[in-house]
Coordinates of C-alpha atoms in Angstrom, one line a residue:
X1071 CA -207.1 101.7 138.4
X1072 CA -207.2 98.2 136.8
X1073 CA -209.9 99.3 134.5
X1074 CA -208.1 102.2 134.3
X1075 CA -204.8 100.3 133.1
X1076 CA -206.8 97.4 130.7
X1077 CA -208.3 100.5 128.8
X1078 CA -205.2 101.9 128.1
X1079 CA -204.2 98.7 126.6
X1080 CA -206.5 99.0 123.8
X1081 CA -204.4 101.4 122.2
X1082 CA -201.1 99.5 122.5
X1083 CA -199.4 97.7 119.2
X1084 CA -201.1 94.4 117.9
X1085 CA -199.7 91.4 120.1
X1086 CA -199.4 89.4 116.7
X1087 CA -198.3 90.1 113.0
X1088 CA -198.0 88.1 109.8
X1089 CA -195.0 88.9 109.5
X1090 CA -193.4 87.2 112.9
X1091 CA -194.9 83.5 111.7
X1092 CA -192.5 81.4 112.2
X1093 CA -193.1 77.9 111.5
X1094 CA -191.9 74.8 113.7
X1095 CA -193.6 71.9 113.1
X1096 CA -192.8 68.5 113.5
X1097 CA -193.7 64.9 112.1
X1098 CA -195.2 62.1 114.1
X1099 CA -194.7 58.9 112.5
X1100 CA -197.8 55.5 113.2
X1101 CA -195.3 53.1 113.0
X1102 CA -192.7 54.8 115.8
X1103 CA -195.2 53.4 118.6
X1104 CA -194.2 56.8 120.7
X1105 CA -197.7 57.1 122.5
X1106 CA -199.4 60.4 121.5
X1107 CA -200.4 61.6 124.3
X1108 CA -196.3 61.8 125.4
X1109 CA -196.0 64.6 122.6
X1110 CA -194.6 67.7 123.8
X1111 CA -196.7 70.1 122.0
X1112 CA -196.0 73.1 123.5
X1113 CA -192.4 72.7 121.7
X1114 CA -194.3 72.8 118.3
X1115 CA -196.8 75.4 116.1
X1116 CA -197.6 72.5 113.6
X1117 CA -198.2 68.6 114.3
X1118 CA -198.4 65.6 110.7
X1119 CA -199.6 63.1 111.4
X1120 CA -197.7 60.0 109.2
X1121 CA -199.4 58.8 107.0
X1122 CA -201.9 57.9 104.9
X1123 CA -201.9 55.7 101.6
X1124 CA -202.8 56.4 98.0
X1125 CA -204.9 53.6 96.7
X1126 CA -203.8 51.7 93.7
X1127 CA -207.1 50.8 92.2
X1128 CA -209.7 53.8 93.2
X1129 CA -206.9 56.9 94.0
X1130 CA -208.9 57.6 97.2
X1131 CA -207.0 57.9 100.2
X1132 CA -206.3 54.7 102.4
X1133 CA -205.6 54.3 105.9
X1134 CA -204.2 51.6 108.2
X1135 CA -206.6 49.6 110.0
X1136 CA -204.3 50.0 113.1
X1137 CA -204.0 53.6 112.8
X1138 CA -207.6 55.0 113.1
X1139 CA -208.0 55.1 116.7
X1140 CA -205.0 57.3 117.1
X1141 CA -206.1 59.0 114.1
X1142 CA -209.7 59.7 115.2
X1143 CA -208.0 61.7 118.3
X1144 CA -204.4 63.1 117.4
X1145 CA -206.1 66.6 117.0
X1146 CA -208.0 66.4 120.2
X1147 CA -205.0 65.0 122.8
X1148 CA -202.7 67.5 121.0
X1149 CA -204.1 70.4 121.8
X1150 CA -204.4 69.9 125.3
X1151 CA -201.4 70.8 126.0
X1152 CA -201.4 73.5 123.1
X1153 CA -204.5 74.5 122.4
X1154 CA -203.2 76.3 119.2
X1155 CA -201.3 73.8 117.7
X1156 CA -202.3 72.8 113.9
X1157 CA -202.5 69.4 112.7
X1158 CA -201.6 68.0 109.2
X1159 CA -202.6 64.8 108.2
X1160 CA -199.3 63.6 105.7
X1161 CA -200.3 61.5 102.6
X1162 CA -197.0 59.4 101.7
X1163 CA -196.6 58.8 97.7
X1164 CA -192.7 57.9 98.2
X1165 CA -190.7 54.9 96.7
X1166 CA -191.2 53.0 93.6
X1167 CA -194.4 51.6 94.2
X1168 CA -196.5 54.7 95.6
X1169 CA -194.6 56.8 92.6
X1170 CA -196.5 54.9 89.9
X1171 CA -199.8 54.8 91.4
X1172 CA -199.6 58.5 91.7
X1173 CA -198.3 59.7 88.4
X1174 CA -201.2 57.3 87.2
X1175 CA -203.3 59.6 89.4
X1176 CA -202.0 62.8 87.9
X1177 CA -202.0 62.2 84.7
X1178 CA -206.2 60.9 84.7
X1179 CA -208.6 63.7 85.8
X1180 CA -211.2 61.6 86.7
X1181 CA -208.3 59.9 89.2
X1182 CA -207.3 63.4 90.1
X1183 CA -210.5 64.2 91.2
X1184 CA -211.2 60.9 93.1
X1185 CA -207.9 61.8 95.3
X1186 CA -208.5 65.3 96.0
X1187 CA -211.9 65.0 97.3
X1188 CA -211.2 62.1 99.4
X1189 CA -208.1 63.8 100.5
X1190 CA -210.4 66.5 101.6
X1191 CA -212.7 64.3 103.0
X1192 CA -210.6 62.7 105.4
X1193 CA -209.1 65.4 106.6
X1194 CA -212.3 67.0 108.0
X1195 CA -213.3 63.5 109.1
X1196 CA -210.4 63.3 111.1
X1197 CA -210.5 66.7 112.5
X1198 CA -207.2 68.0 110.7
X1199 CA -206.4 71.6 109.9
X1200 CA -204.0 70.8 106.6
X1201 CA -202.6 68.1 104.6
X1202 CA -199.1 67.4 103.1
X1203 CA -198.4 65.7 100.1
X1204 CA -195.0 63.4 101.5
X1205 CA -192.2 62.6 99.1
X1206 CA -192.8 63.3 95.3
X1207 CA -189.1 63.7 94.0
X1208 CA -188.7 65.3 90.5
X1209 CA -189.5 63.1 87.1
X1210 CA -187.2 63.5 84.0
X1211 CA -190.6 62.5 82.1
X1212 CA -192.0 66.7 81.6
X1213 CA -195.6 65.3 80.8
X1214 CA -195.6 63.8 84.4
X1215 CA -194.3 67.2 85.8
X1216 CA -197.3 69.0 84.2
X1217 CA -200.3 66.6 84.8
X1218 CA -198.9 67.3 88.8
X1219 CA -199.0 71.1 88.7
X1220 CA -202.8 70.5 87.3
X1221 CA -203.3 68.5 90.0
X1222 CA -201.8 71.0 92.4
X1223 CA -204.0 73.4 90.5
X1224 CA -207.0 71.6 90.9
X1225 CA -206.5 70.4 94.2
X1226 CA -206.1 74.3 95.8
X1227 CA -209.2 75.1 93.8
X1228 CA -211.2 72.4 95.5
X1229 CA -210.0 73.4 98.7
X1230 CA -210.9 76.6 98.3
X1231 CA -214.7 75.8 97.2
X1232 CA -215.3 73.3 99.8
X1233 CA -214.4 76.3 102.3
X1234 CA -216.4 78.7 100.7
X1235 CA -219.6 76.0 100.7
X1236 CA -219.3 75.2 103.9
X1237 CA -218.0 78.3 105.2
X1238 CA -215.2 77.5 106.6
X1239 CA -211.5 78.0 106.4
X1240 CA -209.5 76.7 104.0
X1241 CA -207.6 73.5 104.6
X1242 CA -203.0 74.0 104.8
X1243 CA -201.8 72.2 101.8
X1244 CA -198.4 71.7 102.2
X1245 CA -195.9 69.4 100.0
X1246 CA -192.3 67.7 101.1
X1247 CA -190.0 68.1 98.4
X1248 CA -186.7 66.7 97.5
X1249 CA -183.6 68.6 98.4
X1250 CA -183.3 69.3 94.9
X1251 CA -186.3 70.8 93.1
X1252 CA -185.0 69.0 89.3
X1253 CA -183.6 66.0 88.1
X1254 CA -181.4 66.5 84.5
X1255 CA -183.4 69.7 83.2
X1256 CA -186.6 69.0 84.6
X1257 CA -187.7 70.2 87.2
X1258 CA -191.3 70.5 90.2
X1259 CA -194.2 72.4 88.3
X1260 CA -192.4 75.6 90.1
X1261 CA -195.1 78.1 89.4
X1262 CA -198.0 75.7 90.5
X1263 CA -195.7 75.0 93.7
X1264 CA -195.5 78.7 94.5
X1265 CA -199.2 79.5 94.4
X1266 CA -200.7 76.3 95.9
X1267 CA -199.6 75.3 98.4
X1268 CA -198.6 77.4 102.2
X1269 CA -194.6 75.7 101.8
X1270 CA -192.8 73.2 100.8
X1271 CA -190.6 71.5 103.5
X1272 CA -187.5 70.2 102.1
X1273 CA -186.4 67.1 103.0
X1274 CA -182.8 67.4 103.9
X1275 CA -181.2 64.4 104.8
X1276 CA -180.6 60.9 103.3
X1277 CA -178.1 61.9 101.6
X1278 CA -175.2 59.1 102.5
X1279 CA -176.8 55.9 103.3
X1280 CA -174.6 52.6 104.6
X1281 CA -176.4 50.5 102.3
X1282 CA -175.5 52.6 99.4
X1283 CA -171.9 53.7 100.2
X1284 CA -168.7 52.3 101.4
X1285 CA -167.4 55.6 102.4
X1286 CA -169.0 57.3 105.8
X1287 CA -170.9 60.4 105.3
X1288 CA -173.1 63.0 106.9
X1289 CA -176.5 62.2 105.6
X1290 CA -178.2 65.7 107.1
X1291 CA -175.2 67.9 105.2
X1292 CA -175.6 71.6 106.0
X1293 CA -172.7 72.5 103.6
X1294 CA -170.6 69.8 101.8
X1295 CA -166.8 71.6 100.5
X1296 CA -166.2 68.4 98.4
X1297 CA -169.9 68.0 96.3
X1298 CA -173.1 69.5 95.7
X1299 CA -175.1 66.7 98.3
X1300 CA -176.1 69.3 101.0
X1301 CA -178.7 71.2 102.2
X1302 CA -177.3 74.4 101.3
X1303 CA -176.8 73.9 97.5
X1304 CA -180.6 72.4 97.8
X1305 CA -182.1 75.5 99.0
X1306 CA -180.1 77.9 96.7
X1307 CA -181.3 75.3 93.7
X1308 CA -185.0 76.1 95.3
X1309 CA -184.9 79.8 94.9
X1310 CA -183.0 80.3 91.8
X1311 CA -185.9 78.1 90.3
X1312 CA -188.5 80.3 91.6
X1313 CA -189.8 79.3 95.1
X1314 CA -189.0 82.1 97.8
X1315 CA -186.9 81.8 100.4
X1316 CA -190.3 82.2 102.9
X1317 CA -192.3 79.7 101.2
X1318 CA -189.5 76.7 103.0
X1319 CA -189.3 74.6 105.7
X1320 CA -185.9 73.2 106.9
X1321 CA -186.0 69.8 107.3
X1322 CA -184.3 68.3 110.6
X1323 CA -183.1 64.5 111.2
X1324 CA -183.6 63.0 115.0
X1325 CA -182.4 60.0 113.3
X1326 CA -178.8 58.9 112.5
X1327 CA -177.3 56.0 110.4
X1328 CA -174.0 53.8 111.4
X1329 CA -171.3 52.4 109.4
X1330 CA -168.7 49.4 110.3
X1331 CA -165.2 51.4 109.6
X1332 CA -162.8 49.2 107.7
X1333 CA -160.3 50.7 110.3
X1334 CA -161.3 51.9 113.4
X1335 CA -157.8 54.5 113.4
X1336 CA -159.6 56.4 109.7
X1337 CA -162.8 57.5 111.6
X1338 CA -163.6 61.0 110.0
X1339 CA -166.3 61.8 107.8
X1340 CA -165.3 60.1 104.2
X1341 CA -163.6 57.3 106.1
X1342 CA -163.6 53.9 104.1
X1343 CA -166.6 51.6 105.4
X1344 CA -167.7 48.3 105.2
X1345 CA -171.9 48.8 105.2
X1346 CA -174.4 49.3 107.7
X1347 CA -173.9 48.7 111.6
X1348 CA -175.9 47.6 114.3
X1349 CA -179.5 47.3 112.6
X1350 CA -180.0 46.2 109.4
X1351 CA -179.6 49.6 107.1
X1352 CA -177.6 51.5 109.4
X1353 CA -180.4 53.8 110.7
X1354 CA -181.2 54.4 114.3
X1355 CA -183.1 57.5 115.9
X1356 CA -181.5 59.9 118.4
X1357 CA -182.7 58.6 121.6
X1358 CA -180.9 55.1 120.4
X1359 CA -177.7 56.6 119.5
X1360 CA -177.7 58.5 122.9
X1361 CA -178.6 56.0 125.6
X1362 CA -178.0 52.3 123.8
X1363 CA -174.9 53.7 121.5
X1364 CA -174.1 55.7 124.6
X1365 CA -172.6 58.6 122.4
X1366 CA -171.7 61.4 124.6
X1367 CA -168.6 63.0 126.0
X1368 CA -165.3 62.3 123.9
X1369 CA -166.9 60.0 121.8
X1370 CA -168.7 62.7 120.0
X1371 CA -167.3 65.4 117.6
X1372 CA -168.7 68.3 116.3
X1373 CA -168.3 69.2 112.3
X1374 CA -168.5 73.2 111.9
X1375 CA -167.8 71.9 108.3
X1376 CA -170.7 70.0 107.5
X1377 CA -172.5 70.9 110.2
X1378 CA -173.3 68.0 111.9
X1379 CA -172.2 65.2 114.2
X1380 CA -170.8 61.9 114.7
X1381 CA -170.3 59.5 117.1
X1382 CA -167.1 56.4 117.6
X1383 CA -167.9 53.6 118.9
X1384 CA -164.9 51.4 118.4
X1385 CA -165.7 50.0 115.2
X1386 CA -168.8 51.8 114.8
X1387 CA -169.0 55.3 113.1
X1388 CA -172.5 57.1 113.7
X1389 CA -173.4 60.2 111.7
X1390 CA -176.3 62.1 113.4
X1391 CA -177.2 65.3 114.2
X1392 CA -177.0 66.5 118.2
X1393 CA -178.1 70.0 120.0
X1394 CA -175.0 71.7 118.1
X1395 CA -175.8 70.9 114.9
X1396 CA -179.9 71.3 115.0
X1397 CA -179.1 74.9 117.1
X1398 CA -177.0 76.0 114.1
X1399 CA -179.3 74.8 111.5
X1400 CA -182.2 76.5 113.1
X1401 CA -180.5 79.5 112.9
X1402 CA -179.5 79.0 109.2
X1403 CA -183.1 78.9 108.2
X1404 CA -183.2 82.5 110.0
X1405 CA -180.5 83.6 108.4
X1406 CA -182.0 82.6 104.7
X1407 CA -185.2 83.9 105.8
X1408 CA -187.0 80.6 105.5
X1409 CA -189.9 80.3 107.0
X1410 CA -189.1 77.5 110.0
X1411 CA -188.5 74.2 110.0
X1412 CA -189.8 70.5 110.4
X1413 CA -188.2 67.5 112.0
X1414 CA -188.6 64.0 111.7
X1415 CA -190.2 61.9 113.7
X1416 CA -190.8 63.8 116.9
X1417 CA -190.8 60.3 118.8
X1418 CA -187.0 59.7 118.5
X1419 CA -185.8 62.7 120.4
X1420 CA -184.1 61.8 123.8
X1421 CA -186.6 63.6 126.5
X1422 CA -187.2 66.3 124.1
X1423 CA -183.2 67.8 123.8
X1424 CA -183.3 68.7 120.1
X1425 CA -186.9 69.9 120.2
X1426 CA -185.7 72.1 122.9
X1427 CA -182.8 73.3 121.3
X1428 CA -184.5 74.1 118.3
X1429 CA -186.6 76.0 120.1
X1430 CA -184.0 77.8 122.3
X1431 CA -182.3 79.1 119.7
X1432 CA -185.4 80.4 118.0
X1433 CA -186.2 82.1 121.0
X1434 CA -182.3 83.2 121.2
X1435 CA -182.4 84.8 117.9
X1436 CA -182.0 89.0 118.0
X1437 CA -184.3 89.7 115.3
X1438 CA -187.1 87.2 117.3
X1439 CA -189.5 90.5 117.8
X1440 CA -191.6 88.1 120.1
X1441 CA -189.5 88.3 123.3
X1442 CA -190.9 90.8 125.2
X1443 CA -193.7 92.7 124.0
X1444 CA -195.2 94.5 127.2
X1445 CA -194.6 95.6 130.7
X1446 CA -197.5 96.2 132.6
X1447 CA -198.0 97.7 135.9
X1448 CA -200.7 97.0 138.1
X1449 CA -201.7 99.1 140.6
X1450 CA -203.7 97.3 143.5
X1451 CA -204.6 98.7 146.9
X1452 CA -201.3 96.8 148.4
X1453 CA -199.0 96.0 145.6
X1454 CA -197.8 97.2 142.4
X1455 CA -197.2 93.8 140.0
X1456 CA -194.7 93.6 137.4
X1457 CA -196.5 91.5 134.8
X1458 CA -194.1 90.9 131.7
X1459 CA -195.7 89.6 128.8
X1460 CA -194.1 87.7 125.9
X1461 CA -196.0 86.6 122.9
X1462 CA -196.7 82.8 122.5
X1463 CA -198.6 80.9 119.7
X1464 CA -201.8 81.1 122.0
X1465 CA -202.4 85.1 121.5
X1466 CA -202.7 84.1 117.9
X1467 CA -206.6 83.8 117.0
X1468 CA -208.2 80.8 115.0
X1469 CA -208.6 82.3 111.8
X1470 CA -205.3 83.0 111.1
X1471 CA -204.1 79.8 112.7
X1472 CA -206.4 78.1 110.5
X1473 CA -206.7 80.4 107.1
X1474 CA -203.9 83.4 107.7
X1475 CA -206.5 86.0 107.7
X1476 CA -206.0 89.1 109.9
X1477 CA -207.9 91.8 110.5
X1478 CA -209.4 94.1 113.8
X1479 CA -210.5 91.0 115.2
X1480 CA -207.4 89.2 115.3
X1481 CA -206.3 92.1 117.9
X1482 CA -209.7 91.5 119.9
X1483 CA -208.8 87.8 120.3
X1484 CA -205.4 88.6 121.4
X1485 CA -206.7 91.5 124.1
X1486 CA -208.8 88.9 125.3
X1487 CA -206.3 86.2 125.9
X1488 CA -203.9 88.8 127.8
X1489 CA -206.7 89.7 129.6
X1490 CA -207.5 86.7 130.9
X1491 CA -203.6 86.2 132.2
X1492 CA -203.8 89.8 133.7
X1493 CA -206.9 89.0 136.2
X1494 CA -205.8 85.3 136.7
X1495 CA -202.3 85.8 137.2
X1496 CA -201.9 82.5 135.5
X1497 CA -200.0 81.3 132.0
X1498 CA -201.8 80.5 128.4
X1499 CA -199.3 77.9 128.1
X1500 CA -200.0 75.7 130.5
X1501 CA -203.2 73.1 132.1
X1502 CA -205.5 74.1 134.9
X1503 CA -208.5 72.7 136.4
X1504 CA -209.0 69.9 139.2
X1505 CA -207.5 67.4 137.1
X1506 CA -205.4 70.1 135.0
X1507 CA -206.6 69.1 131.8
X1508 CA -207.3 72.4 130.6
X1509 CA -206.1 75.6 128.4
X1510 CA -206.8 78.6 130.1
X1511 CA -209.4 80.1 127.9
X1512 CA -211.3 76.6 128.9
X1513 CA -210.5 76.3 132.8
X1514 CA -211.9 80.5 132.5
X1515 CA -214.9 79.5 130.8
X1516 CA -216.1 76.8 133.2
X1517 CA -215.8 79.0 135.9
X1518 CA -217.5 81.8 134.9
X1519 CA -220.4 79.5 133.4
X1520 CA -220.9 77.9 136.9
X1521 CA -220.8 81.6 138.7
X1522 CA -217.4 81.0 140.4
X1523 CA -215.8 83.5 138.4
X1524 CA -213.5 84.6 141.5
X1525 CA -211.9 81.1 142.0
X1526 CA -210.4 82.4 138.9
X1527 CA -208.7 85.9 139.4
X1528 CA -205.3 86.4 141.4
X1529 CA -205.7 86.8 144.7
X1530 CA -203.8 89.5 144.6
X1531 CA -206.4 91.6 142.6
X1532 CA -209.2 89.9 145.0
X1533 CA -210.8 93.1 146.5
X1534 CA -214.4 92.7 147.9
X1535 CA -215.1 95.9 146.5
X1536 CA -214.3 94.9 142.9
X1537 CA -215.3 91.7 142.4
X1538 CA -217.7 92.4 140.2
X1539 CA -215.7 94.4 138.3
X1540 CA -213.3 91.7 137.9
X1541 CA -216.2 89.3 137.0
X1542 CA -217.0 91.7 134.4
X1543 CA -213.6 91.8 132.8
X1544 CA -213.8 88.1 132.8
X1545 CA -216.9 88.3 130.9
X1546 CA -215.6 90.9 128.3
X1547 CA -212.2 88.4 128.0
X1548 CA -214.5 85.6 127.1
X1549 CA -216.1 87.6 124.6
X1550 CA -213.1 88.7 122.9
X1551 CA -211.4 85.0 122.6
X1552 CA -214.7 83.7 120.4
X1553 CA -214.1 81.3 117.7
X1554 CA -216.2 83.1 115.1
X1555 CA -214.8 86.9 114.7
X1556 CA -218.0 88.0 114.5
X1557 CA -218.9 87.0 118.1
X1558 CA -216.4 89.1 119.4
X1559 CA -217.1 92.6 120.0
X1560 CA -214.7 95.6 118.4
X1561 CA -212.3 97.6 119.7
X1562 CA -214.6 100.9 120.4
X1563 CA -217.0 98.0 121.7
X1564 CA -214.6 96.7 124.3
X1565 CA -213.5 100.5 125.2
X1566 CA -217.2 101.5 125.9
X1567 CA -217.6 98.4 127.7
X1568 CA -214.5 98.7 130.3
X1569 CA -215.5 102.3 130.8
X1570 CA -218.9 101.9 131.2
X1571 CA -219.8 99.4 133.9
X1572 CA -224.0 99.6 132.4
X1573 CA -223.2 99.0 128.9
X1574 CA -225.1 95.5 128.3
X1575 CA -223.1 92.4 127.2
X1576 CA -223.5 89.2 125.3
X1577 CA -223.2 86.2 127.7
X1578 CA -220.0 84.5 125.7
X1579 CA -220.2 80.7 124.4
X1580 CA -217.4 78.4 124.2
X1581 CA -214.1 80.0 123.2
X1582 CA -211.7 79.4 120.6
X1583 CA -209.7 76.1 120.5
X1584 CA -211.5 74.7 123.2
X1585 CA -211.0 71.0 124.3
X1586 CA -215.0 70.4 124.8
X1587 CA -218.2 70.5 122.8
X1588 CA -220.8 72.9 123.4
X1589 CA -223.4 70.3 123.9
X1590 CA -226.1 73.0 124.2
X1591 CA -224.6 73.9 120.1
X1592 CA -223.4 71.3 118.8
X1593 CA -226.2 70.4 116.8
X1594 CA -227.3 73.7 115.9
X1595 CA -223.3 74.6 115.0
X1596 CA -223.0 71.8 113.0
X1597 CA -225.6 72.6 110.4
X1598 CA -223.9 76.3 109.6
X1599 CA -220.4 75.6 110.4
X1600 CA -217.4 74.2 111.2
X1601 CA -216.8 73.3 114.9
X1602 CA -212.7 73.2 115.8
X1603 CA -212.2 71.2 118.4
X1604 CA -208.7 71.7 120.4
X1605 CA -209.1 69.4 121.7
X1606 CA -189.5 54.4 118.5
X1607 CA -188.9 52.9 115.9
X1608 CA -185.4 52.9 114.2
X1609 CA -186.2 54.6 110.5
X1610 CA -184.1 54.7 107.0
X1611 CA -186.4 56.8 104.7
X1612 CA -189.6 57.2 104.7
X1613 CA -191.4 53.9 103.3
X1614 CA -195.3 52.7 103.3
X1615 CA -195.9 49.5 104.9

């Protein structure tokens, strides 16, 4: 009957489709001393890494001395947790001093092409999937703005040729923009923008800063009644210049900045101030404002008409953003049809509260088609089993992780994964093993490698006369959840295969965004390509050290 069951499978809707990507990434910042390993990365489909350095002399890419160890293994200590997860490595070009050496980049080619192939470079060394270019506001200066849309040009195209040599996908170029895409009537190299890079994430917030303004203010704006500083006018700017609506990232704050009030009695937003409080610019992340500022209860308000939140404190006026605020923004961006959204830096959430509600209300959302996708029943010789099966980042295979190519494959790879859950009766989500440090297409492969394939299945499908058959299923799961598409068998394949217990197999090798090496292929694998491995500071803006 179970054969009977997974057979019938085959035939059912793809578990994933282009058109449910939904992007939630987030930003881990070197210098917020938040251990890596302490990352909640189930919570997340994208991880940046923050950042690297533009060299002012030879335009290659630099990195901190201090931040190569945790570089060398953010990919690999990620993905334990979620094997599918996508790392970016973020290359910062922000402020005064980053901002000339990089125009002097763009404007040279010989400069150009010293960045982009060290950017590419890096990335690989350092086992990344993508890279985003952080912080390049608009220029009034028009040369400037075309010498970097032929250096966004140039820099896809290189992409694209070092994936095609060394046959491999294609590296995620992404950019963070400035909430508005022009400054007087010049404006990003829009066209370039749209067909370079995978999105832009907009960098919504710093917009009222202590240092800067003797009125309070809510530096993450949603909507502003009184001026054009908010997020909203930002993204309409964005489209009528050209960019669509799905090529955006929203841009969320875990970080809030205080003002001294001149009177403690005027303490609503646009309140006269008298600069910064506490640290020395006013800024201080989430979990600060939450368990040092102690802001809960009556002390916080909720702004419906700025969409954000703010915290007394006597003299102290906080302007951050809480659950409320990052719920309603997140469903904003679903509202807009934006593409996701991106928050900075994940290390200053309070035990992951915003991550989590971003997340709720992303799973909340009516027209989330990934709630509930299948209910299965499974007919054993004692119980019938109500197996309900929602779709999760982990039925979605590497190439389109990676590249965003889909094809008949892509449906093997997910088969395969809900296979696995079906005989195992365990989730894709989660670790297994003896010292659970495992994904399940991992923990699976070990097993059936050292012929204990039945430590895996649910005892509740352990029937001595079908173990075999069980072992068999476990073997055709293994083979569908390959790295390389063409490893994996096709759909009439895996039909003949589950009907017919005689049909020979291929004994599977390592699957897709697995933890370990292949010792046995590494060195052949490296040769013909590309191996994936799966395996607080207070902040104002974002500034190179």
């Amino acid at each position: 009957m179970l054969f009977t069951i997974i057979s019938l499978l085959l035939f059912l809707p793809s578990l994933t489709n282009s058109s449910e990507t939904w992007i939630k990434a987030g930003s881990w910042f070197s210098f917020g001393q938040f251990p890596v390993p302490d990352i909640d990365s189930t919570l997340f489909t994208h991880l940046t890494f923050a950042f690297a350095y533009l060299n002012n002399s030879t335009y290659e890419l630099w990195i901190e001395p201090s931040d190569e160890p945790s570089m060398l293994t953010f990919t690999d200590i990620v993905q334990r947790k979620n094997p599918s997860i996508v790392t970016l490595l973020s290359i910062f070009v922000g402020d005064s001093q980053p901002f000339s050496t990089f125009y002097s980049m763009a404007t040279q080619p010989s400069h150009r092409t010293s960045f982009i192939e060290s950017s590419i470079q890096t990335a690989r060394l350092y086992g990344f999937h993508g890279l985003e270019l952080c912080c390049v506001k608009p220029d009034t200066s028009t040369p400037k703005m075309e010498a970097i849309g032929i250096l966004f040009d140039e820099w896809r195209t290189a992409i694209n040729r070092e994936s095609k040599n060394y046959n491999r996908s294609p590296l995620i170029l992404t950019l963070a923009g400035y909430y508005l895409p022009s400054k007087n009537s010049t404006s990003y190299p829009m066209e370039s923008i749209r067909w370079n890079f995978d999105w832009v994430h907009i960098v919504s917030y710093y917009y009222h800063l202590p240092t800067t303004e003797n009125i309070t203010g809510a530096h993450s704006a949603l909507y502003d009644p009184s001026s054009n500083i908010s997020t909203d006018y930002g993204i309409k700017e964005w489209i009528s210049r050209g960019l669509p609506a799905d090529k955006m990232v929203l841009g969320l704050a875990y970080h809030g900045y205080a003002w001294m009030l001149v009177d403690p009695m005027a303490n609503e937003i646009g309140s006269p101030g008298r600069g910064p409080a506490v640290t020395h610019d006013g800024s201080m992340f989430y979990k600060f404002i939450k368990s040092t500022m102690r802001c809960d209860g009556e002390k916080v308000l909720y702004s419906s008409t700025y969409v954000t939140n703010y915290c007394i404190n006597g003299s102290v006026w906080i302007g951050y953003d809480d659950a409320e605020a990052i719920r309603t923004k997140v469903s904003y961006a679903r509202e807009k049809g934006l593409l996701g959204y991106k928050v900075w830096h994940v290390g200053n959430d309070d035990n992951w509260v915003l991550s989590k509600a971003a997340a709720q209300e992303d799973e909340n959302d009516p027209r989330n088609k990934r709630h509930l996708l299948l209910v299965i029943l499974l007919s054993t010789a004692a119980t019938v089993t109500l197996a309900l099966v929602s779709a999760m980042c982990g039925y979605v295979p590497p190439e389109y992780v990676k590249r965003g190519i889909y094809s008949t494959k892509s449906d093997v790879y997910s088969f395969g994964v809900l296979l696995l859950q079906i005989i195992s009766g365990k989730r894709n989500n989660c670790s297994h093993g003896l010292h659970e440090d495992l994904n399940l297409l991992d923990y699976a492969y070990d097993l059936w490698k050292c012929g204990k394939g039945m430590e895996f299945m649910d005892p509740s499908l352990d029937d001595t006369n079908s173990s075999c058959k069980l072992v068999r299923c476990m073997q055709i799961a293994l083979l569908c959840v390959q790295e390389n598409p063409a490893d994996r068998p096709s759909m009439l394949e895996l039909s003949s295969a589950l009907k017919n217990e005689t049909v020979a197999m291929n004994t599977p090798k390592i699957p897709a965004f697995s933890i370990r090496r292949n010792e046995d292929e590494v060195q052949a694998s490296t040769s013909q390509q590309e191996i994936w491995s799966v395996g607080d500071a207070s902040i104002t803006q974002m500034v190179a050290r």
